[in-house]
mmCIF file of C-alpha atoms in Angstrom:
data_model
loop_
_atom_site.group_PDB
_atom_site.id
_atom_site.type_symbol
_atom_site.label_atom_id
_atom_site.label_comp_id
_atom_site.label_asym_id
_atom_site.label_seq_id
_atom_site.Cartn_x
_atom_site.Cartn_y
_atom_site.Cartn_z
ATOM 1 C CA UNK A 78 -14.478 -46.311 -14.599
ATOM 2 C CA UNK A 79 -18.035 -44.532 -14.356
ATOM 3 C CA UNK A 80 -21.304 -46.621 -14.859
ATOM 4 C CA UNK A 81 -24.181 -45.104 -16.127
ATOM 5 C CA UNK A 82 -27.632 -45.904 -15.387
ATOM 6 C CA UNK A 83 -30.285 -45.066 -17.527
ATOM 7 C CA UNK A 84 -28.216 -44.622 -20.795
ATOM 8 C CA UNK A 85 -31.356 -44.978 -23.150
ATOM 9 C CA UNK A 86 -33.054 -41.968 -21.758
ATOM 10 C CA UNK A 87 -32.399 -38.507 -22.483
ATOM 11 C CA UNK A 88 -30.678 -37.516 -19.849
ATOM 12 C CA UNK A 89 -28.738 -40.784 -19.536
ATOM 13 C CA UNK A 90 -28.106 -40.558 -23.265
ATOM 14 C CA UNK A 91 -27.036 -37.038 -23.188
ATOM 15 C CA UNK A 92 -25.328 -37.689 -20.099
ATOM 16 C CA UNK A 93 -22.874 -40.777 -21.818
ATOM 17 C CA UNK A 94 -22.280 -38.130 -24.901
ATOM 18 C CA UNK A 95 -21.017 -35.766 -22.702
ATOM 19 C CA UNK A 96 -18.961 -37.960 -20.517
ATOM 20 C CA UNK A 97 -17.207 -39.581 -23.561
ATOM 21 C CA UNK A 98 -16.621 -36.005 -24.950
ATOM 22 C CA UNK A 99 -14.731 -35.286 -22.291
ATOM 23 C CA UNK A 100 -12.437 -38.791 -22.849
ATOM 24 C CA UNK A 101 -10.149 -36.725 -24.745
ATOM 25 C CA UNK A 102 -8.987 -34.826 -21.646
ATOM 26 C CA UNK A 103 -8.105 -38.012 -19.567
ATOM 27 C CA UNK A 104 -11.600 -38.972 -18.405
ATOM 28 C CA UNK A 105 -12.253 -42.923 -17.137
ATOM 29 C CA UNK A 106 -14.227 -45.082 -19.397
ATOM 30 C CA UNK A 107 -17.723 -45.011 -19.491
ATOM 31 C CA UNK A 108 -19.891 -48.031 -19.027
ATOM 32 C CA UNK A 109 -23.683 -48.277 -19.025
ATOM 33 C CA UNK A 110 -26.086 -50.446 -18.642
ATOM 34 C CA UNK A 111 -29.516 -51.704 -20.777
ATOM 35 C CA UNK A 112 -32.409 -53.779 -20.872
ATOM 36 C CA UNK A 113 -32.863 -54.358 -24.432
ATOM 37 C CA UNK A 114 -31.071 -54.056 -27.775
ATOM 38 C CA UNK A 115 -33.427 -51.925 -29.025
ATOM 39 C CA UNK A 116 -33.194 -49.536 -26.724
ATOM 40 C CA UNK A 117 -29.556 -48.988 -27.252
ATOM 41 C CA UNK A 118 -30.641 -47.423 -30.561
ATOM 42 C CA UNK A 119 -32.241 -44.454 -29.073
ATOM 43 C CA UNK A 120 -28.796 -43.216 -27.631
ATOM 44 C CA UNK A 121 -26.838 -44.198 -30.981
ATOM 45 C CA UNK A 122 -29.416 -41.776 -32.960
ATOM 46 C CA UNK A 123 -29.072 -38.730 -30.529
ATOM 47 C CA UNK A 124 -24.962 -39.577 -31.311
ATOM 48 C CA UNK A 125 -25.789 -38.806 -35.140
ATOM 49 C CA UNK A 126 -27.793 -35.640 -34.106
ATOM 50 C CA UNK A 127 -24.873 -34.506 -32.818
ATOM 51 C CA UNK A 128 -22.624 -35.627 -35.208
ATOM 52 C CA UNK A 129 -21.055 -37.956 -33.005
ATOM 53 C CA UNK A 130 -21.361 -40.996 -33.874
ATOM 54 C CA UNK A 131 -17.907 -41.665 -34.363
ATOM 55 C CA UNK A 132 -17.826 -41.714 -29.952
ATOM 56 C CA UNK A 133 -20.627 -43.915 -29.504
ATOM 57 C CA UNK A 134 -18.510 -47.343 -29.873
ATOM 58 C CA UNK A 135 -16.222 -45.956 -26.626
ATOM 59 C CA UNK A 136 -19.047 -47.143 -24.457
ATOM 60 C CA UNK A 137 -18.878 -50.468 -23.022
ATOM 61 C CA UNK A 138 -22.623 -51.387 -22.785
ATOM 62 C CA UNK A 139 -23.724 -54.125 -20.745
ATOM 63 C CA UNK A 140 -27.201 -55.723 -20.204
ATOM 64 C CA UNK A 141 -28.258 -55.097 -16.662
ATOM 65 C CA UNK A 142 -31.660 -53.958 -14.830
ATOM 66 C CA UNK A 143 -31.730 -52.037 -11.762
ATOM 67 C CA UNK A 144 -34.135 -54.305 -10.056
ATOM 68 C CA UNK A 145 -32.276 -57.694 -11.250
ATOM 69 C CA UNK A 146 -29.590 -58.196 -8.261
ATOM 70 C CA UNK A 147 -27.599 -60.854 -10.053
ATOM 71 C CA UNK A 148 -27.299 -58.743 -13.443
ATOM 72 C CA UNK A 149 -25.748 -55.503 -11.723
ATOM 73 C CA UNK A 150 -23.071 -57.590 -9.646
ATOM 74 C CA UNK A 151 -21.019 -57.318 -13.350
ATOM 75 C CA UNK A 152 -22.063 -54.142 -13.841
ATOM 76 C CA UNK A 153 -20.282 -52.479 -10.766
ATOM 77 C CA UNK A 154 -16.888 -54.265 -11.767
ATOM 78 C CA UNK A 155 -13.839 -52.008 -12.081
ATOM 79 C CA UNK A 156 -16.129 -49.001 -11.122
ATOM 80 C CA UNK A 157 -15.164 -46.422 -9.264
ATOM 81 C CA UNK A 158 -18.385 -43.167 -9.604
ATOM 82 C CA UNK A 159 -21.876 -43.904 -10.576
ATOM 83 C CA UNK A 160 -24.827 -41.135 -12.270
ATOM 84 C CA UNK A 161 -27.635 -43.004 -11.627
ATOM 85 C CA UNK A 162 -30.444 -41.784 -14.026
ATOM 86 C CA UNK A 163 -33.149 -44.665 -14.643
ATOM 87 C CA UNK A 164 -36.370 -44.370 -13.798
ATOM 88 C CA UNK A 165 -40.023 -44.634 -14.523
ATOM 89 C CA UNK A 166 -41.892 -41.576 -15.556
ATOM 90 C CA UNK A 167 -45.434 -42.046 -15.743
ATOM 91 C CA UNK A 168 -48.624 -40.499 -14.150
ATOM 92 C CA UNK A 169 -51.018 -43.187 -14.674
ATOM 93 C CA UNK A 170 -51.954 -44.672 -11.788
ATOM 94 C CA UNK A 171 -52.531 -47.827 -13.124
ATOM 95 C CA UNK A 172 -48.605 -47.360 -13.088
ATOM 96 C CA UNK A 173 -48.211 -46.871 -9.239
ATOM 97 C CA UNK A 174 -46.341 -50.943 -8.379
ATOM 98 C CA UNK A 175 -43.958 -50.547 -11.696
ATOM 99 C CA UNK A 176 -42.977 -46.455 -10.705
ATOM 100 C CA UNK A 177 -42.384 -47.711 -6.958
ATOM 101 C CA UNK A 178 -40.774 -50.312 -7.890
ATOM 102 C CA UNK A 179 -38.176 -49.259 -10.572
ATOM 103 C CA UNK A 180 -38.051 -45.252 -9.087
ATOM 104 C CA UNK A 181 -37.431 -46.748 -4.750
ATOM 105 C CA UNK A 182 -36.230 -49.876 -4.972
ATOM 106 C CA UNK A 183 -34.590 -49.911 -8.027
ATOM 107 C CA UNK A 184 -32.446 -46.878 -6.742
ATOM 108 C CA UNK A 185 -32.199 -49.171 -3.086
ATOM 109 C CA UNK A 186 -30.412 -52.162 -5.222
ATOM 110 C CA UNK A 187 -27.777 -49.135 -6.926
ATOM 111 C CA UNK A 188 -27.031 -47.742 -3.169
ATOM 112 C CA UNK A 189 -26.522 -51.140 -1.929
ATOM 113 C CA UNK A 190 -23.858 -51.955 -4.808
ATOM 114 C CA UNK A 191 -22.227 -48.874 -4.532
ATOM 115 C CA UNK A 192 -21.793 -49.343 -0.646
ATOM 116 C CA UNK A 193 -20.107 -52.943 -1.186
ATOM 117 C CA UNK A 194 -18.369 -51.815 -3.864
ATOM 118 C CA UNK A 195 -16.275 -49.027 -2.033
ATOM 119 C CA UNK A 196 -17.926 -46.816 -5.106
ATOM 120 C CA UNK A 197 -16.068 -42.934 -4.807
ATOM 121 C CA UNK A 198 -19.195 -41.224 -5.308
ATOM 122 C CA UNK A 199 -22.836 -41.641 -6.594
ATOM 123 C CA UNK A 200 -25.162 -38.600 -8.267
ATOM 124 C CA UNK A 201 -28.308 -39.397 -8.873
ATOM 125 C CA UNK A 202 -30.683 -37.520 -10.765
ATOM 126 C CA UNK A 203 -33.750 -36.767 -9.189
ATOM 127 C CA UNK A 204 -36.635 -34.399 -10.142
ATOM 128 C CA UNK A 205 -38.193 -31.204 -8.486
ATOM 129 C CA UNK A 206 -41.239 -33.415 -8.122
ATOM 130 C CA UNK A 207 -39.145 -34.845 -5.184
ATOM 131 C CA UNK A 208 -38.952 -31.349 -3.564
ATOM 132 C CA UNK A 209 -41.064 -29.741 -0.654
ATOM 133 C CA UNK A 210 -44.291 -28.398 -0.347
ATOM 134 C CA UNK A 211 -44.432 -24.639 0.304
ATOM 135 C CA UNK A 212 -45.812 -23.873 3.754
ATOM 136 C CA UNK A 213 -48.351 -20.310 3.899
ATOM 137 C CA UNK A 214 -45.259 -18.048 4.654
ATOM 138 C CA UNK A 215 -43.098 -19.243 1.907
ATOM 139 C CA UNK A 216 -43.209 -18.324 -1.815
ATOM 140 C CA UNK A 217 -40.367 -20.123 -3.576
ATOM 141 C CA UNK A 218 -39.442 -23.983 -3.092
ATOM 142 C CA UNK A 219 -35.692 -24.301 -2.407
ATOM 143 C CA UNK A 220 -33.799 -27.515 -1.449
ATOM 144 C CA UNK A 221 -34.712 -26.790 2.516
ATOM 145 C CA UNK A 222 -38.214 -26.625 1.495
ATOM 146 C CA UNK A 223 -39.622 -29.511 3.813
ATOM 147 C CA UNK A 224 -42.462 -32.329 2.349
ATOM 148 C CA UNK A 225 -45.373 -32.525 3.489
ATOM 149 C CA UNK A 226 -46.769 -36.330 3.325
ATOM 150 C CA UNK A 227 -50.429 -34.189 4.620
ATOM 151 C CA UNK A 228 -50.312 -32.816 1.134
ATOM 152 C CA UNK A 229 -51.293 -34.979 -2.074
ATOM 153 C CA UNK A 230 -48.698 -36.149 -4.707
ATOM 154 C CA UNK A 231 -48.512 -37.982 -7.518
ATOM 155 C CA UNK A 232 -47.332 -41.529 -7.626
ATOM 156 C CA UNK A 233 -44.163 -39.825 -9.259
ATOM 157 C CA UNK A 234 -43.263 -37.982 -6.940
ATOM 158 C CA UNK A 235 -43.845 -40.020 -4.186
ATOM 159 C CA UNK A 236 -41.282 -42.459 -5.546
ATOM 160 C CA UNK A 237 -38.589 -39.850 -6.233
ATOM 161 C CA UNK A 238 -38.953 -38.950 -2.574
ATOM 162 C CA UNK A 239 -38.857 -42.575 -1.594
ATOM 163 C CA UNK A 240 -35.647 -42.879 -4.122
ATOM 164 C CA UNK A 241 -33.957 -40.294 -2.548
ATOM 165 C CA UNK A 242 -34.387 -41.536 1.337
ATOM 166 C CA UNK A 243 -32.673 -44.502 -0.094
ATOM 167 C CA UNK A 244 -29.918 -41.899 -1.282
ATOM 168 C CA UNK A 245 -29.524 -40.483 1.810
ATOM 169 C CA UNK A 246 -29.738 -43.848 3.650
ATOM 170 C CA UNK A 247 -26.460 -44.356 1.751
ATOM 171 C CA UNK A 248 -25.285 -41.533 2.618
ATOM 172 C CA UNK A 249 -25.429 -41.993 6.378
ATOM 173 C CA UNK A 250 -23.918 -45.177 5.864
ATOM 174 C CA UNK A 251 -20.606 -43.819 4.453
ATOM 175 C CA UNK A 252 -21.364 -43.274 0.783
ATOM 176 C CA UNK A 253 -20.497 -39.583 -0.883
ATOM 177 C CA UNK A 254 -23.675 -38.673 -2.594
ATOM 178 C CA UNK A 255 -24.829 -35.892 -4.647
ATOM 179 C CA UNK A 256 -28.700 -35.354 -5.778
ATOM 180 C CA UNK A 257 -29.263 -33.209 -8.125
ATOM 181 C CA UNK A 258 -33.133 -31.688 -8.985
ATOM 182 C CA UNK A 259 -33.768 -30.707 -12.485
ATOM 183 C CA UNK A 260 -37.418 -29.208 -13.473
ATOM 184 C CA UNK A 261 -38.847 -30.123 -16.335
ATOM 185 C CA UNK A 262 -36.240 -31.136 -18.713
ATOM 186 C CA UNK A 263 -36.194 -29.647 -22.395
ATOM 187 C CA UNK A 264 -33.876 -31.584 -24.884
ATOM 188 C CA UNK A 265 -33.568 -32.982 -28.392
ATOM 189 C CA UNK A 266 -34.180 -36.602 -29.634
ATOM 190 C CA UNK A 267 -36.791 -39.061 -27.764
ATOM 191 C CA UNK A 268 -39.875 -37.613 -29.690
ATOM 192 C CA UNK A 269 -42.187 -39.833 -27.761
ATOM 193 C CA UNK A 270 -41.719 -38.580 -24.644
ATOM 194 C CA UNK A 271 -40.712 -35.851 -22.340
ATOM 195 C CA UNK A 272 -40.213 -32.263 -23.906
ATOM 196 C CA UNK A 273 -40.261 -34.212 -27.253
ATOM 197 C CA UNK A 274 -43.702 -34.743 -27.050
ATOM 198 C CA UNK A 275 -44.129 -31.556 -26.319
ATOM 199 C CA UNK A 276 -42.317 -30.558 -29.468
ATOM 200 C CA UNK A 277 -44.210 -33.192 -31.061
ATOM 201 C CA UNK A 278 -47.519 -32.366 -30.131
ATOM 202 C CA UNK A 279 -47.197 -28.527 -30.653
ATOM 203 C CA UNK A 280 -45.828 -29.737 -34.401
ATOM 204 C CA UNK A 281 -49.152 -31.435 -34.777
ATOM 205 C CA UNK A 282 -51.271 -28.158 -34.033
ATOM 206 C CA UNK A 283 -51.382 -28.177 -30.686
ATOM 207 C CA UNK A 284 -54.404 -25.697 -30.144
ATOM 208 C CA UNK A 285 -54.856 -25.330 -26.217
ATOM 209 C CA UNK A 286 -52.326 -24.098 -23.749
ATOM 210 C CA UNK A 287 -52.772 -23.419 -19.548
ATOM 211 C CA UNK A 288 -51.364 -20.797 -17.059
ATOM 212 C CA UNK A 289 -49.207 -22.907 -14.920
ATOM 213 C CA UNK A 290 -45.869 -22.348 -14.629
ATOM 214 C CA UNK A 291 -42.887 -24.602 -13.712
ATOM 215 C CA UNK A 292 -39.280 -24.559 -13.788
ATOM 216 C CA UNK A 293 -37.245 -25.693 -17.012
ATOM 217 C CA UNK A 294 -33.697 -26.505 -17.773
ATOM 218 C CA UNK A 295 -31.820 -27.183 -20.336
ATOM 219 C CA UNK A 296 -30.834 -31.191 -20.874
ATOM 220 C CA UNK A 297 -26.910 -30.152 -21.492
ATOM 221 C CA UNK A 298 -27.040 -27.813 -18.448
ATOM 222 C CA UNK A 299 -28.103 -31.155 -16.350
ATOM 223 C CA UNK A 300 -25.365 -33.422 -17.629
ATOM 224 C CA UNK A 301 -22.819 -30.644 -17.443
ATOM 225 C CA UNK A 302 -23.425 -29.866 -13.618
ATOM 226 C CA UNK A 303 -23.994 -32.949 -12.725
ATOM 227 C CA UNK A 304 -20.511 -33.567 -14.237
ATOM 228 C CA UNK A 305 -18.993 -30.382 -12.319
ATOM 229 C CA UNK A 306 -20.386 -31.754 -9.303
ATOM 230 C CA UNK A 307 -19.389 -35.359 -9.715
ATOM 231 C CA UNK A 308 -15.225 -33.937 -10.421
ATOM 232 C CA UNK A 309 -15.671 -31.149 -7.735
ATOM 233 C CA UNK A 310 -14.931 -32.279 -3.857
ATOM 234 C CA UNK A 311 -19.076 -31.318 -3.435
ATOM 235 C CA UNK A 312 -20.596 -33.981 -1.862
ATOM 236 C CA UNK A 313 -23.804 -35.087 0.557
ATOM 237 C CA UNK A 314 -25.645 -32.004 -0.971
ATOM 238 C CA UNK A 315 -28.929 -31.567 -3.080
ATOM 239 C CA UNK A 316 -29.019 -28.937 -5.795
ATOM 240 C CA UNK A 317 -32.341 -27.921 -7.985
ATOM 241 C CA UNK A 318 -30.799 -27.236 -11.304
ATOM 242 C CA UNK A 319 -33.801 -24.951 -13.261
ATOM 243 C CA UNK A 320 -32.739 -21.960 -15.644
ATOM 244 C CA UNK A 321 -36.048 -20.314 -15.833
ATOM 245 C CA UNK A 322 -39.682 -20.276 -14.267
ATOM 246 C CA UNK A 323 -41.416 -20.058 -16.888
ATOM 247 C CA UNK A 324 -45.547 -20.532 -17.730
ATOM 248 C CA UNK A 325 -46.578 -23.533 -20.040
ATOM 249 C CA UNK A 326 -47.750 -21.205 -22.487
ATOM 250 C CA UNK A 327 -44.732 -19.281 -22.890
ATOM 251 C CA UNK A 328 -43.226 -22.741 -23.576
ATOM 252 C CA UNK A 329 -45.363 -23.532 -26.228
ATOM 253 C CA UNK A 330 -45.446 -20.408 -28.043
ATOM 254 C CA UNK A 331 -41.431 -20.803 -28.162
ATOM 255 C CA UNK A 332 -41.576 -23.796 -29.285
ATOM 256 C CA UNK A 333 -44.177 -22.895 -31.818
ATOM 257 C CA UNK A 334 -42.253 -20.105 -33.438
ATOM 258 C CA UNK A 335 -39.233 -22.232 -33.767
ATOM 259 C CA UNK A 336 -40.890 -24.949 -35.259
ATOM 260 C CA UNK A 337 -42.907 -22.227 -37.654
ATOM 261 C CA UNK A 338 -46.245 -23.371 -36.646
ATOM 262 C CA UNK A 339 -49.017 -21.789 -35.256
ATOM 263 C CA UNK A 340 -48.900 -20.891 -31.756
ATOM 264 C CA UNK A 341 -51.810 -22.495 -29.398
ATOM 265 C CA UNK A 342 -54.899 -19.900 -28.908
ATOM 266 C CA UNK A 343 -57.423 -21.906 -26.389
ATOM 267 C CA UNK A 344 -57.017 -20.792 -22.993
ATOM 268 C CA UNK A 345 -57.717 -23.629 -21.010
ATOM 269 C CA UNK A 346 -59.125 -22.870 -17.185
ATOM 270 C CA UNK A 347 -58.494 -25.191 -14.490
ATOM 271 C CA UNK A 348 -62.243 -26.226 -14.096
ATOM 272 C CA UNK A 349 -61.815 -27.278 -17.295
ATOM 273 C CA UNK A 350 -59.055 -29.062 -17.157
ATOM 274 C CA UNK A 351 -60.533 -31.178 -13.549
ATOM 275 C CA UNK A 352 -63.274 -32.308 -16.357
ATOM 276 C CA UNK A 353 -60.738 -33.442 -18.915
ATOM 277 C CA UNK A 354 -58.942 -35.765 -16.494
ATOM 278 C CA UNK A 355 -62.081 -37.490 -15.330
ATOM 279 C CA UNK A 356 -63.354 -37.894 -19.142
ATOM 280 C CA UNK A 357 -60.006 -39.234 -19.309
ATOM 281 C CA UNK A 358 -60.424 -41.773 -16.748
ATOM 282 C CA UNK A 359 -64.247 -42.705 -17.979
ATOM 283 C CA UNK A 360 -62.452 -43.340 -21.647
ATOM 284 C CA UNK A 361 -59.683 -45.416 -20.194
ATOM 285 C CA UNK A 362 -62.033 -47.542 -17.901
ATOM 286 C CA UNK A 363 -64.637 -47.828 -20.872
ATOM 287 C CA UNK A 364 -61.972 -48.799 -23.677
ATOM 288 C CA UNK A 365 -59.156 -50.246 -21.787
ATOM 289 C CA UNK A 366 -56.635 -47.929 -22.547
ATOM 290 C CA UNK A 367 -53.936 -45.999 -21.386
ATOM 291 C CA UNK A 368 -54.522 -42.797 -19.404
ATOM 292 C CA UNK A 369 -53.103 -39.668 -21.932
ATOM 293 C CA UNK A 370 -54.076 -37.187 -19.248
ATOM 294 C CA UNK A 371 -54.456 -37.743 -15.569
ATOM 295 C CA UNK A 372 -55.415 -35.799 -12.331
ATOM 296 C CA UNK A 373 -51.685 -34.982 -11.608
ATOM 297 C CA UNK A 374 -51.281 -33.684 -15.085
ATOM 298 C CA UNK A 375 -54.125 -31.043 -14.596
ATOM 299 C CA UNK A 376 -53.020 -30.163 -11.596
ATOM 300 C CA UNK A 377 -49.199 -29.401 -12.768
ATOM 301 C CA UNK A 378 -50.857 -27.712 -15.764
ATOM 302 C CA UNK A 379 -52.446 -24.638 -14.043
ATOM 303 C CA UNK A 380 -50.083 -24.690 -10.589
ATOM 304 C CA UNK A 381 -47.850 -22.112 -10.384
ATOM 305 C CA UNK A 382 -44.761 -23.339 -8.978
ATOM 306 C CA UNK A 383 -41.661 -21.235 -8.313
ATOM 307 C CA UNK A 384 -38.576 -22.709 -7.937
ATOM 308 C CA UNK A 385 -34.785 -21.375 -6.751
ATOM 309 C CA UNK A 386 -31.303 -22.297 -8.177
ATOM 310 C CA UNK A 387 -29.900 -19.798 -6.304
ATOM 311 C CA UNK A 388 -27.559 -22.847 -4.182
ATOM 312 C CA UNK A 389 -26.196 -24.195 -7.473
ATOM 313 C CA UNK A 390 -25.298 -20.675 -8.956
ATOM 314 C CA UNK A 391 -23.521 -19.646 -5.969
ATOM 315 C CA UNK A 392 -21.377 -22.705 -5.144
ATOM 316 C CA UNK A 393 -20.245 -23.573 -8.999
ATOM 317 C CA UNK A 394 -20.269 -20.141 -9.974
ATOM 318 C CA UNK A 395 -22.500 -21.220 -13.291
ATOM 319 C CA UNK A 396 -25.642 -19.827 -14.633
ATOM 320 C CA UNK A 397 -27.975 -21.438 -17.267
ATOM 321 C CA UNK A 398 -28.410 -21.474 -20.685
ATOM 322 C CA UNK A 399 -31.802 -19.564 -21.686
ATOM 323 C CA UNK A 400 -34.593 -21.647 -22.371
ATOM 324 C CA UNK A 401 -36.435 -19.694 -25.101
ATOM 325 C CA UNK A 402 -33.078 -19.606 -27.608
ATOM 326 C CA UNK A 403 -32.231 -23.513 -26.549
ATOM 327 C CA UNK A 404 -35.680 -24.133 -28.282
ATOM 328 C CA UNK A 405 -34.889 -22.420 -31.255
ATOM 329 C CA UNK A 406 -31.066 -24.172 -31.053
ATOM 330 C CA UNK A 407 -32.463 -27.402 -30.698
ATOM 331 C CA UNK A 408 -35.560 -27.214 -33.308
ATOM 332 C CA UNK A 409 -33.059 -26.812 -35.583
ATOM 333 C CA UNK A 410 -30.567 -29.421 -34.682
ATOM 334 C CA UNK A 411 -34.390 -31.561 -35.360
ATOM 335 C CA UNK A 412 -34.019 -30.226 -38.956
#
């Protein structure tokens, strides 16, 4: 039986879909865990998206939390692999003790299960936030680019990092591991947050744009190698799954034309964008509210990171779906 953490999310969510899909062909059952009723909800509307819903009751759900020892001692009954996908993303600082302590320990509390559990295998689904820092001679980060704890990083990505020592801790102690590193992840369903605010926010006339760039993947390319992976005899490897580098702009401007709305025309220049977070911070101090944009957010707005999935494309023999046309596929799955 597989378990499935982080089943509310969208990758979790798309990740269950794809895994009781694939039932049909002699799969194990799929379990996955929750923290609220609610929540469920979320993963039985992406279902009708899809026109699926008719798969959604072949998932045994069970309440659970990550960082609530006595509630995942049920939840690792009877199973044999794990995808572990929770997690906390936030760059609000005011988030730092929650993302450290769902994103490190949380992930400590699923390695420790799966070790006295005899568990087959465990993926768990990191982020390219948890990759290296490029030293002066290098030009593209790659799973052997090294971190540098010298060099500053948001709360984020310090916990990913953290998350996947405890991976690898498991690892040395006799657990087969994968980690897998997706960029930023584009998907449908889950308006308020991720790429769906994106899509959200560029419905609403989303005027400004920067020149960063990042990488970007597709949310059915992560659950399907991840999957691959999971069935293959692959294990105690990383892999950075991103189909395109591709500048924020671009993004939007795809997403605008899909969506039939105008494109964003403001070029907005890093300088700028140093002032924005610090209004930011005045406004949240002032009014006691949440942060919407924060100094790791301008920073990933104008970088310019480059990022290789050359290791994934040669050992699976797979290539990526292209961003720019899963936009226009998914805006109109919205519709």
């Amino acid at each position: 039986m597989i378990l499935v953490t982080g089943g509310t999310g969208l990758v979790g969510a798309h990740l269950l879909l794809h895994l009781v899909e694939s039932q049909s062909i002699g799969s194990e059952k799929v379990r996955a865990i929750y923290r609220t009723a609610e929540s469920i909800n979320k993963t039985k509307s992406l279902f009708q998206l899809y026109n699926r819903t008719n798969l959604f009751d072949s998932i045994e759900w069970l309440e659970a939390d990550i960082i609530d020892v006595p509630s995942l001692e049920q939840a690792f009954v009877g199973i044999d692999k794990v995808y572990h996908c929770a997690a906390v993303i936030s760059f609000d600082p005011k988030d730092e003790e929650l993302i450290r302590k769902i994103n490190i320990e949380g992930t400590a509390n699923i390695v420790n299960f799966c070790l006295s559990n005899s568990i087959q295998k465990l993926c768990y689904i990191s982020s390219i936030a948890a990759l290296g820092d490029l030293a002066a001679h290098e030009t593209i980060i790659t799973e052997e680019t090294e971190w540098n704890p010298e060099k500053p990083h948001s709360d984020y990505a310090i916990s990913k990092y953290g998350a996947e020592m405890e991976i690898w801790r498991g690892q040395q102690e006799g657990l087969k591991i994968l980690i897998v590193n997706p960029g930023v992840i584009i998907g449908p369903g889950f308006q308020e947050q991720g790429s769906g605010l994106l899509f959200k926010k560029v419905a609403d006339g989303l005027t400004f744009y920067t020149l960063g760039t990042s990488g970007f993947v597709a949310v059915s390319d992560v659950v399907r190698i991840s999957s691959e992976l999971m069935n293959s005899e692959i294990c105690n490897e990383r892999f950075t799954l991103i189909a395109q580098n591709i500048s924020f702009r671009d993004i939007l401007n795809s997403i605008a034309d899909a969506l039939q709305v105008q494109k964003p025309t403001k070029h907005v220049k890093p300088f700028l964008m140093e002032i924005v977070w610090r209004v930011d911070w005045i406004l949240s101090v002032v009014f006691r509210q949440k942060r919407q944009f924060t100094k790791a957010t301008a920073k990933a707005s104008y970088s310019k990171s480059q990022y290789s999935n050359e290791k994934i494309k040669r050992v699976l023999k797979t290539d990526f779906i292209d961003i720019h046309q899963y936009i226009k596929e998914i805006s109109s799955l919205k519709a």
